[in-house]
Amino acid sequence: MSDEPTRPSEAMPQRERTAVLGHFCEHIGCGKDAGWGFARPKQASHWFCYEHRSEGEKFL
Ligand SMILES: [Zn+2]
């Protein structure tokens, strides 16, 4: 089997991407995929990653 992809890093992303959600951590200098959203009625939502999700609680 010598016809394997020569660059497996392109064929298989190193980490699952959640960019489909379109949200990234708002912590300065972080920018990771944000899985935690915080929002109050009639206000813009704020998004943070797992590491910084506690920062979002101040928006609630
Ligand atoms: Zn973060």
GROMACS .gro file of N, CA, C and O and ligand atoms in nm:
model
  241
    1MET      N    1   0.084  -0.121   0.000
    1MET     CA    2   0.000   0.000   0.000
    1MET      C    3   0.087   0.125   0.000
    1MET      O    4   0.118   0.183   0.103
    2SER      N    5   0.134   0.161  -0.118
    2SER     CA    6   0.219   0.279  -0.127
    2SER      C    7   0.143   0.398  -0.183
    2SER      O    8   0.199   0.502  -0.205
    3ASP      N    9   0.014   0.380  -0.208
    3ASP     CA   10  -0.064   0.490  -0.265
    3ASP      C   11  -0.149   0.562  -0.159
    3ASP      O   12  -0.251   0.620  -0.186
    4GLU      N   13  -0.103   0.553  -0.035
    4GLU     CA   14  -0.171   0.627   0.071
    4GLU      C   15  -0.148   0.777   0.052
    4GLU      O   16  -0.047   0.817  -0.007
    5PRO      N   17  -0.237   0.860   0.100
    5PRO     CA   18  -0.213   1.006   0.092
    5PRO      C   19  -0.082   1.043   0.158
    5PRO      O   20  -0.049   0.994   0.266
    6THR      N   21  -0.005   1.126   0.090
    6THR     CA   22   0.127   1.160   0.142
    6THR      C   23   0.119   1.265   0.252
    6THR      O   24   0.212   1.284   0.327
    7ARG      N   25   0.006   1.334   0.256
    7ARG     CA   26  -0.010   1.436   0.359
    7ARG      C   27  -0.138   1.411   0.438
    7ARG      O   28  -0.241   1.471   0.414
    8PRO      N   29  -0.130   1.319   0.532
    8PRO     CA   30  -0.249   1.283   0.611
    8PRO      C   31  -0.304   1.400   0.691
    8PRO      O   32  -0.419   1.401   0.728
    9SER      N   33  -0.219   1.500   0.716
    9SER     CA   34  -0.266   1.614   0.795
    9SER      C   35  -0.374   1.692   0.720
    9SER      O   36  -0.457   1.759   0.780
   10GLU      N   37  -0.370   1.682   0.587
   10GLU     CA   38  -0.473   1.751   0.510
   10GLU      C   39  -0.599   1.666   0.499
   10GLU      O   40  -0.709   1.717   0.492
   11ALA      N   41  -0.577   1.536   0.495
   11ALA     CA   42  -0.691   1.446   0.480
   11ALA      C   43  -0.770   1.434   0.610
   11ALA      O   44  -0.889   1.413   0.609
   12MET      N   45  -0.700   1.450   0.720
   12MET     CA   46  -0.766   1.435   0.849
   12MET      C   47  -0.732   1.554   0.940
   12MET      O   48  -0.619   1.564   0.988
   13PRO      N   49  -0.825   1.645   0.960
   13PRO     CA   50  -0.799   1.759   1.048
   13PRO      C   51  -0.754   1.713   1.187
   13PRO      O   52  -0.801   1.611   1.237
   14GLN      N   53  -0.666   1.789   1.247
   14GLN     CA   54  -0.613   1.749   1.377
   14GLN      C   55  -0.720   1.755   1.485
   14GLN      O   56  -0.716   1.684   1.582
   15ARG      N   57  -0.815   1.844   1.468
   15ARG     CA   58  -0.922   1.853   1.567
   15ARG      C   59  -1.052   1.883   1.494
   15ARG      O   60  -1.053   1.942   1.389
   16GLU      N   61  -1.158   1.837   1.554
   16GLU     CA   62  -1.287   1.862   1.491
   16GLU      C   63  -1.317   2.011   1.490
   16GLU      O   64  -1.290   2.082   1.586
   17ARG      N   65  -1.367   2.054   1.380
   17ARG     CA   66  -1.395   2.196   1.367
   17ARG      C   67  -1.544   2.222   1.388
   17ARG      O   68  -1.627   2.153   1.332
   18THR      N   69  -1.573   2.323   1.468
   18THR     CA   70  -1.711   2.360   1.492
   18THR      C   71  -1.741   2.494   1.428
   18THR      O   72  -1.830   2.566   1.468
   19ALA      N   73  -1.663   2.526   1.326
   19ALA     CA   74  -1.677   2.655   1.261
   19ALA      C   75  -1.813   2.670   1.195
   19ALA      O   76  -1.855   2.781   1.164
   20VAL      N   77  -1.881   2.560   1.175
   20VAL     CA   78  -2.013   2.569   1.114
   20VAL      C   79  -2.107   2.650   1.201
   20VAL      O   80  -2.204   2.707   1.154
   21LEU      N   81  -2.076   2.655   1.329
   21LEU     CA   82  -2.158   2.734   1.420
   21LEU      C   83  -2.130   2.882   1.404
   21LEU      O   84  -2.214   2.965   1.434
   22GLY      N   85  -2.012   2.915   1.360
   22GLY     CA   86  -1.978   3.054   1.334
   22GLY      C   87  -1.951   3.136   1.458
   22GLY      O   88  -1.960   3.258   1.456
   23HIS      N   89  -1.917   3.069   1.568
   23HIS     CA   90  -1.891   3.143   1.690
   23HIS      C   91  -1.751   3.113   1.741
   23HIS      O   92  -1.705   2.999   1.738
   24PHE      N   93  -1.686   3.219   1.789
   24PHE     CA   94  -1.552   3.202   1.843
   24PHE      C   95  -1.543   3.272   1.978
   24PHE      O   96  -1.611   3.371   2.003
   25CYS      N   97  -1.457   3.222   2.063
   25CYS     CA   98  -1.442   3.276   2.198
   25CYS      C   99  -1.408   3.424   2.194
   25CYS      O  100  -1.323   3.467   2.117
   26GLU      N  101  -1.475   3.502   2.278
   26GLU     CA  102  -1.454   3.647   2.281
   26GLU      C  103  -1.340   3.686   2.374
   26GLU      O  104  -1.306   3.803   2.384
   27HIS      N  105  -1.284   3.592   2.445
   27HIS     CA  106  -1.174   3.623   2.534
   27HIS      C  107  -1.057   3.678   2.452
   27HIS      O  108  -1.021   3.622   2.348
   28ILE      N  109  -0.999   3.788   2.498
   28ILE     CA  110  -0.892   3.851   2.423
   28ILE      C  111  -0.776   3.756   2.403
   28ILE      O  112  -0.723   3.700   2.498
   29GLY      N  113  -0.740   3.735   2.277
   29GLY     CA  114  -0.626   3.650   2.246
   29GLY      C  115  -0.657   3.502   2.241
   29GLY      O  116  -0.567   3.422   2.220
   30CYS      N  117  -0.784   3.467   2.256
   30CYS     CA  118  -0.819   3.325   2.254
   30CYS      C  119  -0.861   3.285   2.114
   30CYS      O  120  -0.782   3.229   2.039
   31GLY      N  121  -0.986   3.314   2.079
   31GLY     CA  122  -1.033   3.287   1.944
   31GLY      C  123  -1.063   3.142   1.914
   31GLY      O  124  -1.078   3.103   1.800
   32LYS      N  125  -1.074   3.061   2.018
   32LYS     CA  126  -1.109   2.921   1.997
   32LYS      C  127  -1.255   2.909   1.957
   32LYS      O  128  -1.333   3.002   1.971
   33ASP      N  129  -1.289   2.791   1.909
   33ASP     CA  130  -1.429   2.765   1.879
   33ASP      C  131  -1.510   2.777   2.007
   33ASP      O  132  -1.474   2.720   2.110
   34ALA      N  133  -1.617   2.851   2.000
   34ALA     CA  134  -1.696   2.876   2.119
   34ALA      C  135  -1.819   2.787   2.121
   34ALA      O  136  -1.902   2.793   2.031
   35GLY      N  137  -1.831   2.709   2.223
   35GLY     CA  138  -1.945   2.620   2.233
   35GLY      C  139  -2.047   2.668   2.334
   35GLY      O  140  -2.155   2.612   2.347
   36TRP      N  141  -2.012   2.774   2.406
   36TRP     CA  142  -2.102   2.825   2.508
   36TRP      C  143  -2.149   2.965   2.468
   36TRP      O  144  -2.069   3.056   2.451
   37GLY      N  145  -2.279   2.979   2.456
   37GLY     CA  146  -2.335   3.109   2.418
   37GLY      C  147  -2.411   3.169   2.536
   37GLY      O  148  -2.477   3.099   2.611
   38PHE      N  149  -2.397   3.299   2.551
   38PHE     CA  150  -2.466   3.370   2.659
   38PHE      C  151  -2.541   3.487   2.597
   38PHE      O  152  -2.485   3.563   2.520
   39ALA      N  153  -2.664   3.498   2.634
   39ALA     CA  154  -2.743   3.606   2.575
   39ALA      C  155  -2.859   3.642   2.667
   39ALA      O  156  -2.914   3.557   2.737
   40ARG      N  157  -2.891   3.771   2.666
   40ARG     CA  158  -3.010   3.816   2.736
   40ARG      C  159  -3.109   3.862   2.630
   40ARG      O  160  -3.070   3.900   2.521
   41PRO      N  161  -3.234   3.861   2.663
   41PRO     CA  162  -3.335   3.906   2.565
   41PRO      C  163  -3.304   4.046   2.514
   41PRO      O  164  -3.265   4.133   2.591
   42LYS      N  165  -3.319   4.065   2.383
   42LYS     CA  166  -3.299   4.194   2.319
   42LYS      C  167  -3.155   4.240   2.323
   42LYS      O  168  -3.125   4.357   2.303
   43GLN      N  169  -3.061   4.151   2.355
   43GLN     CA  170  -2.920   4.188   2.353
   43GLN      C  171  -2.841   4.090   2.268
   43GLN      O  172  -2.884   3.976   2.247
   44ALA      N  173  -2.728   4.136   2.222
   44ALA     CA  174  -2.644   4.049   2.139
   44ALA      C  175  -2.590   3.935   2.224
   44ALA      O  176  -2.565   3.950   2.344
   45SER      N  177  -2.570   3.822   2.161
   45SER     CA  178  -2.518   3.707   2.233
   45SER      C  179  -2.366   3.713   2.240
   45SER      O  180  -2.300   3.773   2.156
   46HIS      N  181  -2.314   3.654   2.343
   46HIS     CA  182  -2.170   3.648   2.362
   46HIS      C  183  -2.129   3.501   2.368
   46HIS      O  184  -2.198   3.419   2.429
   47TRP      N  185  -2.014   3.472   2.309
   47TRP     CA  186  -1.973   3.332   2.296
   47TRP      C  187  -1.834   3.311   2.354
   47TRP      O  188  -1.743   3.393   2.335
   48PHE      N  189  -1.820   3.200   2.423
   48PHE     CA  190  -1.691   3.166   2.484
   48PHE      C  191  -1.664   3.017   2.470
   48PHE      O  192  -1.756   2.937   2.458
   49CYS      N  193  -1.536   2.983   2.475
   49CYS     CA  194  -1.498   2.843   2.468
   49CYS      C  195  -1.513   2.781   2.608
   49CYS      O  196  -1.545   2.848   2.705
   50TYR      N  197  -1.485   2.653   2.613
   50TYR     CA  198  -1.498   2.581   2.741
   50TYR      C  199  -1.411   2.646   2.849
   50TYR      O  200  -1.452   2.661   2.964
   51GLU      N  201  -1.291   2.687   2.808
   51GLU     CA  202  -1.195   2.740   2.904
   51GLU      C  203  -1.239   2.873   2.963
   51GLU      O  204  -1.211   2.903   3.078
   52HIS      N  205  -1.308   2.952   2.882
   52HIS     CA  206  -1.344   3.087   2.926
   52HIS      C  207  -1.495   3.105   2.943
   52HIS      O  208  -1.543   3.218   2.949
   53ARG      N  209  -1.566   2.996   2.948
   53ARG     CA  210  -1.712   3.007   2.951
   53ARG      C  211  -1.762   3.082   3.074
   53ARG      O  212  -1.868   3.143   3.072
   54SER      N  213  -1.683   3.080   3.182
   54SER     CA  214  -1.726   3.149   3.303
   54SER      C  215  -1.733   3.299   3.282
   54SER      O  216  -1.806   3.369   3.351
   55GLU      N  217  -1.658   3.350   3.185
   55GLU     CA  218  -1.661   3.494   3.157
   55GLU      C  219  -1.794   3.536   3.098
   55GLU      O  220  -1.832   3.652   3.105
   56GLY      N  221  -1.864   3.442   3.040
   56GLY     CA  222  -1.991   3.475   2.977
   56GLY      C  223  -2.103   3.496   3.079
   56GLY      O  224  -2.202   3.560   3.048
   57GLU      N  225  -2.082   3.446   3.198
   57GLU     CA  226  -2.190   3.455   3.298
   57GLU      C  227  -2.218   3.599   3.337
   57GLU      O  228  -2.327   3.633   3.381
   58LYS      N  229  -2.119   3.687   3.319
   58LYS     CA  230  -2.141   3.826   3.353
   58LYS      C  231  -2.235   3.896   3.255
   58LYS      O  232  -2.283   4.004   3.282
   59PHE      N  233  -2.258   3.830   3.143
   59PHE     CA  234  -2.349   3.886   3.045
   59PHE      C  235  -2.493   3.842   3.071
   59PHE      O  236  -2.587   3.888   3.006
   60LEU      N  237  -2.510   3.750   3.165
   60LEU     CA  238  -2.644   3.701   3.193
   60LEU      C  239  -2.714   3.785   3.298
   60LEU      O  240  -2.649   3.853   3.376
   61ZN      ZN  241  -1.153   3.111   2.513
   0.00000   0.00000   0.00000
